[in-house]
mmCIF file of C-alpha atoms and ligand atoms in Angstrom:
data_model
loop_
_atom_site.group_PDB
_atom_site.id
_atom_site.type_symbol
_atom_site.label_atom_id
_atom_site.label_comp_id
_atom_site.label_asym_id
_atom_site.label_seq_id
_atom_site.Cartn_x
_atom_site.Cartn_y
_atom_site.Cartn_z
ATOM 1 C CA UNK O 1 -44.554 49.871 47.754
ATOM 2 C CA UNK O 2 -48.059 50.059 47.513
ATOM 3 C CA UNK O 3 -50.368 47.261 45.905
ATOM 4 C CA UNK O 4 -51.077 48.727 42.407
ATOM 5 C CA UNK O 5 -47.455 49.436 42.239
ATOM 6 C CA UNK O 6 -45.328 47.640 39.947
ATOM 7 C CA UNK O 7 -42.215 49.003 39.747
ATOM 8 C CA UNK O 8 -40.838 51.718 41.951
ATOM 9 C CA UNK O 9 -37.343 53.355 42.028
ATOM 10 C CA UNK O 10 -36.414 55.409 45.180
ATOM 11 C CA UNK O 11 -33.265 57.105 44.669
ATOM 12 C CA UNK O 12 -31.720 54.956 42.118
ATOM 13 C CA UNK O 13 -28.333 55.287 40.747
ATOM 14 C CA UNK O 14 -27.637 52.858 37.061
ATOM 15 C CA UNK O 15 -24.196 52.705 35.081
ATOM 16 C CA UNK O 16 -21.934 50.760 34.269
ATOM 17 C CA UNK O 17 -18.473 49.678 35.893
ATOM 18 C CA UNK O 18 -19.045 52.523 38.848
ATOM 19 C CA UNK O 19 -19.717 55.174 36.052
ATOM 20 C CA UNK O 20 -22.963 56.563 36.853
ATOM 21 C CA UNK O 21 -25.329 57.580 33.820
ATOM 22 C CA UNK O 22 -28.431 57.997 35.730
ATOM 23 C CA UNK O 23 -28.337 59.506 39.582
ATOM 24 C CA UNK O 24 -30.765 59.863 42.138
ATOM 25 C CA UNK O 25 -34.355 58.597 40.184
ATOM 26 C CA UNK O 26 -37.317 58.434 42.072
ATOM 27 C CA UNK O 27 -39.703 56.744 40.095
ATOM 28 C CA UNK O 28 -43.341 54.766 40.437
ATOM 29 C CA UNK O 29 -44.954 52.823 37.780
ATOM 30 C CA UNK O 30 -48.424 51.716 38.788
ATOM 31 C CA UNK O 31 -50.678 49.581 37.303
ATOM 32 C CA UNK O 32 -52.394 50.897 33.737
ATOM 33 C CA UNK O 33 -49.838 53.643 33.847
ATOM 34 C CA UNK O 34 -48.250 55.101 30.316
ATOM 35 C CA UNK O 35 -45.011 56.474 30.953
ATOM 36 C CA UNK O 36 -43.070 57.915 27.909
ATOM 37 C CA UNK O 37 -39.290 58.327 28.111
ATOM 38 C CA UNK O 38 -37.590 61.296 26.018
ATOM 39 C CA UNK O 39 -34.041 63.177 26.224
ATOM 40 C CA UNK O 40 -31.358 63.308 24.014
ATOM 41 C CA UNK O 41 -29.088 59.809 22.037
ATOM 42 C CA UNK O 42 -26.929 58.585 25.046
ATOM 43 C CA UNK O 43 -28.753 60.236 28.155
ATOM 44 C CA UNK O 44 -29.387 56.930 29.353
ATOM 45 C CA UNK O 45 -33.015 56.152 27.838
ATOM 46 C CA UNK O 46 -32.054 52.563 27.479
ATOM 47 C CA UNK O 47 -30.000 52.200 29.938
ATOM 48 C CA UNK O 48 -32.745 52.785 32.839
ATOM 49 C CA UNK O 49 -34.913 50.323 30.737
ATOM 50 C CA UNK O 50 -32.202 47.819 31.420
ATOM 51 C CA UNK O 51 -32.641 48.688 35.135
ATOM 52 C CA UNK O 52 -36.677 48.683 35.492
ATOM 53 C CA UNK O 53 -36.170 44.942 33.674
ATOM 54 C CA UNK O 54 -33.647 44.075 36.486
ATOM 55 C CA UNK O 55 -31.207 43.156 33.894
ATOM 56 C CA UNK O 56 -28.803 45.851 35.283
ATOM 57 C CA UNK O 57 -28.191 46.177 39.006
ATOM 58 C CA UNK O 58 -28.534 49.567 40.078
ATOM 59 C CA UNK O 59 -25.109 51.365 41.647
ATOM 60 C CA UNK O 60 -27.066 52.429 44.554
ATOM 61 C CA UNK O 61 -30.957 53.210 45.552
ATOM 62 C CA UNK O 62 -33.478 50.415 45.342
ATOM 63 C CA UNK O 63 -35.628 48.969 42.268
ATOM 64 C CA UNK O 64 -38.771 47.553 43.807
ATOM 65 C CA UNK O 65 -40.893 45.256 41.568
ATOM 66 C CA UNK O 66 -43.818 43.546 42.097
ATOM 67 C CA UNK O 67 -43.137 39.783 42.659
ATOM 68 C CA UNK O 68 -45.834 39.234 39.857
ATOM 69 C CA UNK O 69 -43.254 40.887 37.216
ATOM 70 C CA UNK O 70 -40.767 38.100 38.654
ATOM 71 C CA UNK O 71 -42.385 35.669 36.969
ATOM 72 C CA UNK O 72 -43.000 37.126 33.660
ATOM 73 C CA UNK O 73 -45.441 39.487 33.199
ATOM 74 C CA UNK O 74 -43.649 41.723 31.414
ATOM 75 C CA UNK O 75 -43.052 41.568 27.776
ATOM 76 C CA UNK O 76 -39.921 43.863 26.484
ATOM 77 C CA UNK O 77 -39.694 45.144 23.018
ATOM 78 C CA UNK O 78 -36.027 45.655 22.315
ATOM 79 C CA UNK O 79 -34.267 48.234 19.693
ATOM 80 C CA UNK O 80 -34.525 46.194 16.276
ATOM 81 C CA UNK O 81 -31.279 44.884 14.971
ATOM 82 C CA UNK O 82 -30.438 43.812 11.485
ATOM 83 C CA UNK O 83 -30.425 40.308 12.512
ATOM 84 C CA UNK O 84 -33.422 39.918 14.111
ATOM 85 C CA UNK O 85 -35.442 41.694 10.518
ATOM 86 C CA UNK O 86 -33.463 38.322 8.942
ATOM 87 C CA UNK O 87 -34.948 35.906 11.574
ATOM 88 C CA UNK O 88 -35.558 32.823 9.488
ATOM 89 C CA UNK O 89 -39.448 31.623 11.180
ATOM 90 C CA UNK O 90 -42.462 31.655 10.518
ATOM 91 C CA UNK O 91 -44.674 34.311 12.388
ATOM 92 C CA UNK O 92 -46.422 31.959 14.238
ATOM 93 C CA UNK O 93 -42.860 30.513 15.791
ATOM 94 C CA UNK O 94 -41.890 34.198 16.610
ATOM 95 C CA UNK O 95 -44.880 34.793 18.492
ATOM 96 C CA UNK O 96 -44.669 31.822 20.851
ATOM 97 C CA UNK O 97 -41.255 32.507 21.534
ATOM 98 C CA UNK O 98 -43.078 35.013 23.800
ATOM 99 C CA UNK O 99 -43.744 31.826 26.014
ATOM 100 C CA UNK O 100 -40.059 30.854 26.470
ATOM 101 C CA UNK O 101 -39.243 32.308 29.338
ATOM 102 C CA UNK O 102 -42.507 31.436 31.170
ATOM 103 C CA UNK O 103 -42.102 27.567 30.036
ATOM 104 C CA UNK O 104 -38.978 26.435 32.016
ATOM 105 C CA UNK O 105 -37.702 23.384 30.647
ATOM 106 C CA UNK O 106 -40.778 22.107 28.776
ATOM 107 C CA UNK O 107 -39.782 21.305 25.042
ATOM 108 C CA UNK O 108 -43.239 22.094 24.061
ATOM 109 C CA UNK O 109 -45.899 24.992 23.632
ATOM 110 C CA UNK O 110 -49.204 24.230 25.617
ATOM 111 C CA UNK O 111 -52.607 24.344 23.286
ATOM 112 C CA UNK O 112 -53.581 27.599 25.935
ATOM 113 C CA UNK O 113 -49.867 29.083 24.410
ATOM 114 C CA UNK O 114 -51.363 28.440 21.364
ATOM 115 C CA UNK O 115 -54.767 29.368 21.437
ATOM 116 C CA UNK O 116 -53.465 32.870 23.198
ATOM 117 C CA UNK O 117 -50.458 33.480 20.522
ATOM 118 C CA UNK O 118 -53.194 33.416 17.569
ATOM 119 C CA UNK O 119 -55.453 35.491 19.608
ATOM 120 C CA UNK O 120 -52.481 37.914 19.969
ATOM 121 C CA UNK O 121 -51.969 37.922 16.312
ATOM 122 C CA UNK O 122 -55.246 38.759 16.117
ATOM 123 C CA UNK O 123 -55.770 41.301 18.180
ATOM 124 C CA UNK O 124 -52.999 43.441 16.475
ATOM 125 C CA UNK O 125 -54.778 42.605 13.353
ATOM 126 C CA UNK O 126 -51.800 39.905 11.432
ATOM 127 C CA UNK O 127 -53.657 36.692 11.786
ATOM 128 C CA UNK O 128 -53.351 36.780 8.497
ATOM 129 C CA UNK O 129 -50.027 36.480 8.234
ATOM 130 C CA UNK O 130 -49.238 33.742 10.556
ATOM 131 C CA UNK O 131 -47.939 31.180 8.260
ATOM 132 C CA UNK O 132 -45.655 33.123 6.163
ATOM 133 C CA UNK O 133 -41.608 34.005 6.792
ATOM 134 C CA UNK O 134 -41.243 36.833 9.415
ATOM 135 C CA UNK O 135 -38.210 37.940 7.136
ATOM 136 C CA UNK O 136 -40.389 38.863 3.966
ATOM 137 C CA UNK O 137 -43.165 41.064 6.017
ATOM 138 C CA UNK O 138 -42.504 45.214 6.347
ATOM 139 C CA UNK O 139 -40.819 46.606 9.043
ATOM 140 C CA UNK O 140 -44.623 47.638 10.300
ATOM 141 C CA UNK O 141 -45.965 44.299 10.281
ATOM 142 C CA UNK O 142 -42.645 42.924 12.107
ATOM 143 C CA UNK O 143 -43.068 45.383 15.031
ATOM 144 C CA UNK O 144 -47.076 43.986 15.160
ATOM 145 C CA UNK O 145 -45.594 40.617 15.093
ATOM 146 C CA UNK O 146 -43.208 41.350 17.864
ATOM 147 C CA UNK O 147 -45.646 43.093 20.272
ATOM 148 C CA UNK O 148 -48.111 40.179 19.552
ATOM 149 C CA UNK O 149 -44.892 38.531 21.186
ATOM 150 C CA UNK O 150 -44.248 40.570 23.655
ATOM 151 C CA UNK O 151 -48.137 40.361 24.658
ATOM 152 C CA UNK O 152 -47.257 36.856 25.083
ATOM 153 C CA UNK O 153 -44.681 37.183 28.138
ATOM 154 C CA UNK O 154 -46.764 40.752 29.475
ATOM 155 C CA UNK O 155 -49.627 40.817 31.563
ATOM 156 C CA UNK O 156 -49.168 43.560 33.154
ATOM 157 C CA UNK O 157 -46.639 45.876 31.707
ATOM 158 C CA UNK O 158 -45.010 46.593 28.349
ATOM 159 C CA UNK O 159 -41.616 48.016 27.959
ATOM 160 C CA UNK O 160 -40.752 48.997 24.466
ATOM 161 C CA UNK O 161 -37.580 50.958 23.376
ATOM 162 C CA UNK O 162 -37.824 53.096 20.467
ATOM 163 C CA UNK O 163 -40.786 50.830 18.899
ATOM 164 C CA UNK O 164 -41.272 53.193 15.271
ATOM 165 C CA UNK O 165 -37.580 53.576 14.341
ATOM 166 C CA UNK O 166 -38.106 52.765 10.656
ATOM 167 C CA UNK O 167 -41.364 52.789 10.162
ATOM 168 C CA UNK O 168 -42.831 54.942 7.681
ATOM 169 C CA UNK O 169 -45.298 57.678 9.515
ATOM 170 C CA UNK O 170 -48.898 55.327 8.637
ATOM 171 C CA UNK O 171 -47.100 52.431 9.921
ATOM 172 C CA UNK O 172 -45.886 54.303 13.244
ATOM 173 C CA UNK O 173 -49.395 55.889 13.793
ATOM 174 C CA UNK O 174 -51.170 52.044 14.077
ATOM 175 C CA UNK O 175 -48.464 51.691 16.625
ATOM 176 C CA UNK O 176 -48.962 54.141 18.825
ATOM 177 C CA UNK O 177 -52.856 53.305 18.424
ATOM 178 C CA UNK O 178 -52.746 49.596 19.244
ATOM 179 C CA UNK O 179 -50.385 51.188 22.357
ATOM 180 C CA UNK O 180 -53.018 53.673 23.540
ATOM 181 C CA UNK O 181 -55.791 50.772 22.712
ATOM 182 C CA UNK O 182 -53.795 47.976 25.298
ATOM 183 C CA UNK O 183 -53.207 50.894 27.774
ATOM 184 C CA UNK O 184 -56.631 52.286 27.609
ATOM 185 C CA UNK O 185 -58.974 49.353 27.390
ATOM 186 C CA UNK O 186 -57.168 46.709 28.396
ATOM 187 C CA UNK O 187 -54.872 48.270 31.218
ATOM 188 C CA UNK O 188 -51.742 47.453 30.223
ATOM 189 C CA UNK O 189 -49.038 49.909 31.618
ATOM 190 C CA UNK O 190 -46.457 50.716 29.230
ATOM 191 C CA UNK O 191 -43.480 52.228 29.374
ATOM 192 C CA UNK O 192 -41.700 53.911 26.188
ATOM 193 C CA UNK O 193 -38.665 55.525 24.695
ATOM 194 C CA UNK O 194 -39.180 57.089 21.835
ATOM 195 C CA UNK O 195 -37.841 60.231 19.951
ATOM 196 C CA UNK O 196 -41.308 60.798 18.878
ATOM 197 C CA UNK O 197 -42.417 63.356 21.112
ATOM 198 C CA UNK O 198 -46.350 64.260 19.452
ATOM 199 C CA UNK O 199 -47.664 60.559 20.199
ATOM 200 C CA UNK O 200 -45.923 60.976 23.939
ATOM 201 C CA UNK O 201 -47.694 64.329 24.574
ATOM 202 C CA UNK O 202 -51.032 62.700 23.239
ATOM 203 C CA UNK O 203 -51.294 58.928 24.844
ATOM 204 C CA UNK O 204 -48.912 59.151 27.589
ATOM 205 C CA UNK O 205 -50.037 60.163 31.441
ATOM 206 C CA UNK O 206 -46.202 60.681 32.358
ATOM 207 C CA UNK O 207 -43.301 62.005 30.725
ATOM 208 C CA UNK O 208 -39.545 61.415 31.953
ATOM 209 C CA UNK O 209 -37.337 63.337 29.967
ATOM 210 C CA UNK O 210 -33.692 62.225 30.831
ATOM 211 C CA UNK O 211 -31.278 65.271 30.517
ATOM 212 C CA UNK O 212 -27.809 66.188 30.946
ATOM 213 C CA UNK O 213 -28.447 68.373 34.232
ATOM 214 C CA UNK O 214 -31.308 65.996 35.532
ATOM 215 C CA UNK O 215 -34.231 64.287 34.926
ATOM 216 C CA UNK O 216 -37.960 66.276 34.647
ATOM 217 C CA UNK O 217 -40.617 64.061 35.237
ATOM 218 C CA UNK O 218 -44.409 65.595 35.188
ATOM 219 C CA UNK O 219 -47.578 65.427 32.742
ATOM 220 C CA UNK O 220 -47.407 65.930 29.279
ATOM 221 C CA UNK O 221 -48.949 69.754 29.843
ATOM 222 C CA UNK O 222 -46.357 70.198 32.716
ATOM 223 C CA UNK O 223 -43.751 68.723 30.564
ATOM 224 C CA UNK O 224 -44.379 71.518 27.873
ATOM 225 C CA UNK O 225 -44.077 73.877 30.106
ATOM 226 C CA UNK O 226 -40.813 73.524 31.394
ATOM 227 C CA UNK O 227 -37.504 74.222 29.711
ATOM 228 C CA UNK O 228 -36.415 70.997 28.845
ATOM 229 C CA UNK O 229 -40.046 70.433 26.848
ATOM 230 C CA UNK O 230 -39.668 73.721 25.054
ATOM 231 C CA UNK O 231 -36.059 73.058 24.299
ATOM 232 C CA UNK O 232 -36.403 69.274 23.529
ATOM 233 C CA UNK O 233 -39.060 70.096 21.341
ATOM 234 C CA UNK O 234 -37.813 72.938 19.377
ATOM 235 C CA UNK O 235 -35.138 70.009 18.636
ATOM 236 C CA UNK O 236 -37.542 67.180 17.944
ATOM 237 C CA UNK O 237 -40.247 68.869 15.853
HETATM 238 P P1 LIG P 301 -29.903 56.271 25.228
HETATM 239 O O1 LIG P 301 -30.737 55.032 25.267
HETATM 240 O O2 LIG P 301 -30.557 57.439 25.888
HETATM 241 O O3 LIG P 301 -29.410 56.604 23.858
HETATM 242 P P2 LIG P 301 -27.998 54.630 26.668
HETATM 243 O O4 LIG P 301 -28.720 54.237 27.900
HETATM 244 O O5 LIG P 301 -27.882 53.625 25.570
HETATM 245 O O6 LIG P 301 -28.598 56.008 26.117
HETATM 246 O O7 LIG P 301 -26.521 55.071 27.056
HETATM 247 C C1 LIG P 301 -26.230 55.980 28.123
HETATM 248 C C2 LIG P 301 -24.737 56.026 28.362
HETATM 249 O O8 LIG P 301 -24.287 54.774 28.857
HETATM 250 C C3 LIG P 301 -23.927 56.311 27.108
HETATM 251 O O9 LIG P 301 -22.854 57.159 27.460
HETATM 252 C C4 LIG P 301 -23.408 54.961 26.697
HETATM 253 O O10 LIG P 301 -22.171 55.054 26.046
HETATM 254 C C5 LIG P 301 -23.249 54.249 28.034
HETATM 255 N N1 LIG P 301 -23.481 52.789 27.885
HETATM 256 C C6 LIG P 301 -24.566 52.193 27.366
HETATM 257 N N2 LIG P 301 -24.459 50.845 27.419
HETATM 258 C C7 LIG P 301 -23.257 50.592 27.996
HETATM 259 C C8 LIG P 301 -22.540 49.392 28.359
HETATM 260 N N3 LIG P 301 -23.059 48.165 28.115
HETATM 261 N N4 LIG P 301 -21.323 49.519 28.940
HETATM 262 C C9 LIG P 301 -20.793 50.747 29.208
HETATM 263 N N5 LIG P 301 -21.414 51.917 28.898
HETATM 264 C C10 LIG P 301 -22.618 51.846 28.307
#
């Protein structure tokens, strides 16, 4: 593993109960990397995100990850569920819940937690909104409020998992541009699913595209080249 490595997967197996959904992925995420994961419902998008988060063992191969990541520089986006649009707190309390895993057993957010959650809110433009319910805001502000929060726990690296589903196409664009903006200036790596193939093509420096005979992983041009961009896309667009 070399230094600006983060995360690197050398012939990686992942599935569940000895079932294998992904085999044999050779993978390196480096430092300020963008890495865009495509392919079709069930191919395992999520499940490999599971993996690089070492919440799921892998079945055989190695997951290498830099011991910073161990303690908590990433910050994970999940899939949205019904319950979590509900969540009854303000959006100040959602975005310091970033900090829980990084606090231990402290019963208390620090004034730098603090200090840095506001300046998160602020730098994805809803400082506004920090006092009010995170239930009443639009599915576009939520997902600002949530990678505020994930900004919290990530240092390094953002993993997000299908971050516009439901958002309406303005909403989705700021997205993506706050995501190229953390990538570009600030050097975040991220790592995304998404069915949205034009903003992968555009921002992204790698594209995986999970498949039922394999995985292609290449540039966005060399992506478009192959068979499974020209087929994937013919589906997508
Ligand atoms: P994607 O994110 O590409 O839609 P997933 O990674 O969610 O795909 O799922 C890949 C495959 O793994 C699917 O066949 C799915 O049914 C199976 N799978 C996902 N999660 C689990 C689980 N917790 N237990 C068993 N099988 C699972």
């Amino acid at each position: 593993m070399g230094n600006a490595d983060l995360i690197v997967c050398r012939d990686v197996s992942l599935g569940y109960e000895g079932q294998e959904v992904l085999s044999h992925l050779n993978l390196r995420i480096g430092g300020g990397d963008y890495l865009c994961v495509v392919g079709d419902n069930g191919s395992g998008k999520s499940t490999l995100l599971r993996g690089l988060l070492g919440l799921l063992p892998p079945l055989a191969g190695e997951i290498c990850r830099a011991p910073e990541l161990e303690s908590g520089a990433v910050g994970y986006l999940p899939q949205q569920t019904q319950a979590q649009r509900d969540f009854p707190a303000t959006v100040e309390e959602v975005v310091l819940s970033g900090f829980l895993n990084r606090r231990g057993l402290r019963f208390f957010y620090t004034a730098a937690e603090k200090s840095q959650a506001l300046m998160n809110l602020g730098k994805l433009g809803v400082l506004e909104l920090r006092n009010q319910s995170y239930r009443r805001l639009s599915g576009g502000q939520q997902q600002r409020v949530l990678l505020a929060r994930a900004l919290c726990a990530a240092s390094r690296l953002l993993i997000l998992d299908e971050p516009v589903t439901g958002l309406d196409p303005a909403a989705a664009q700021d997205l993506y541009k706050t995501l190229n903006y953390l990538n570009r200036r600030e050097g975040m790596a991220v790592v995304m699913v998404t069915h949205d193939l034009r903003p992968a093509l555009r921002d992204a420096g790698t594209v995986l595209h999970i498949g039922r005979r394999g995985v292609f992983l290449g540039t966005p041009a060399e992506y478009l080249a192959s068979p499974e961009g020209r087929r994937f896309r013919e589906v997508a667009e």
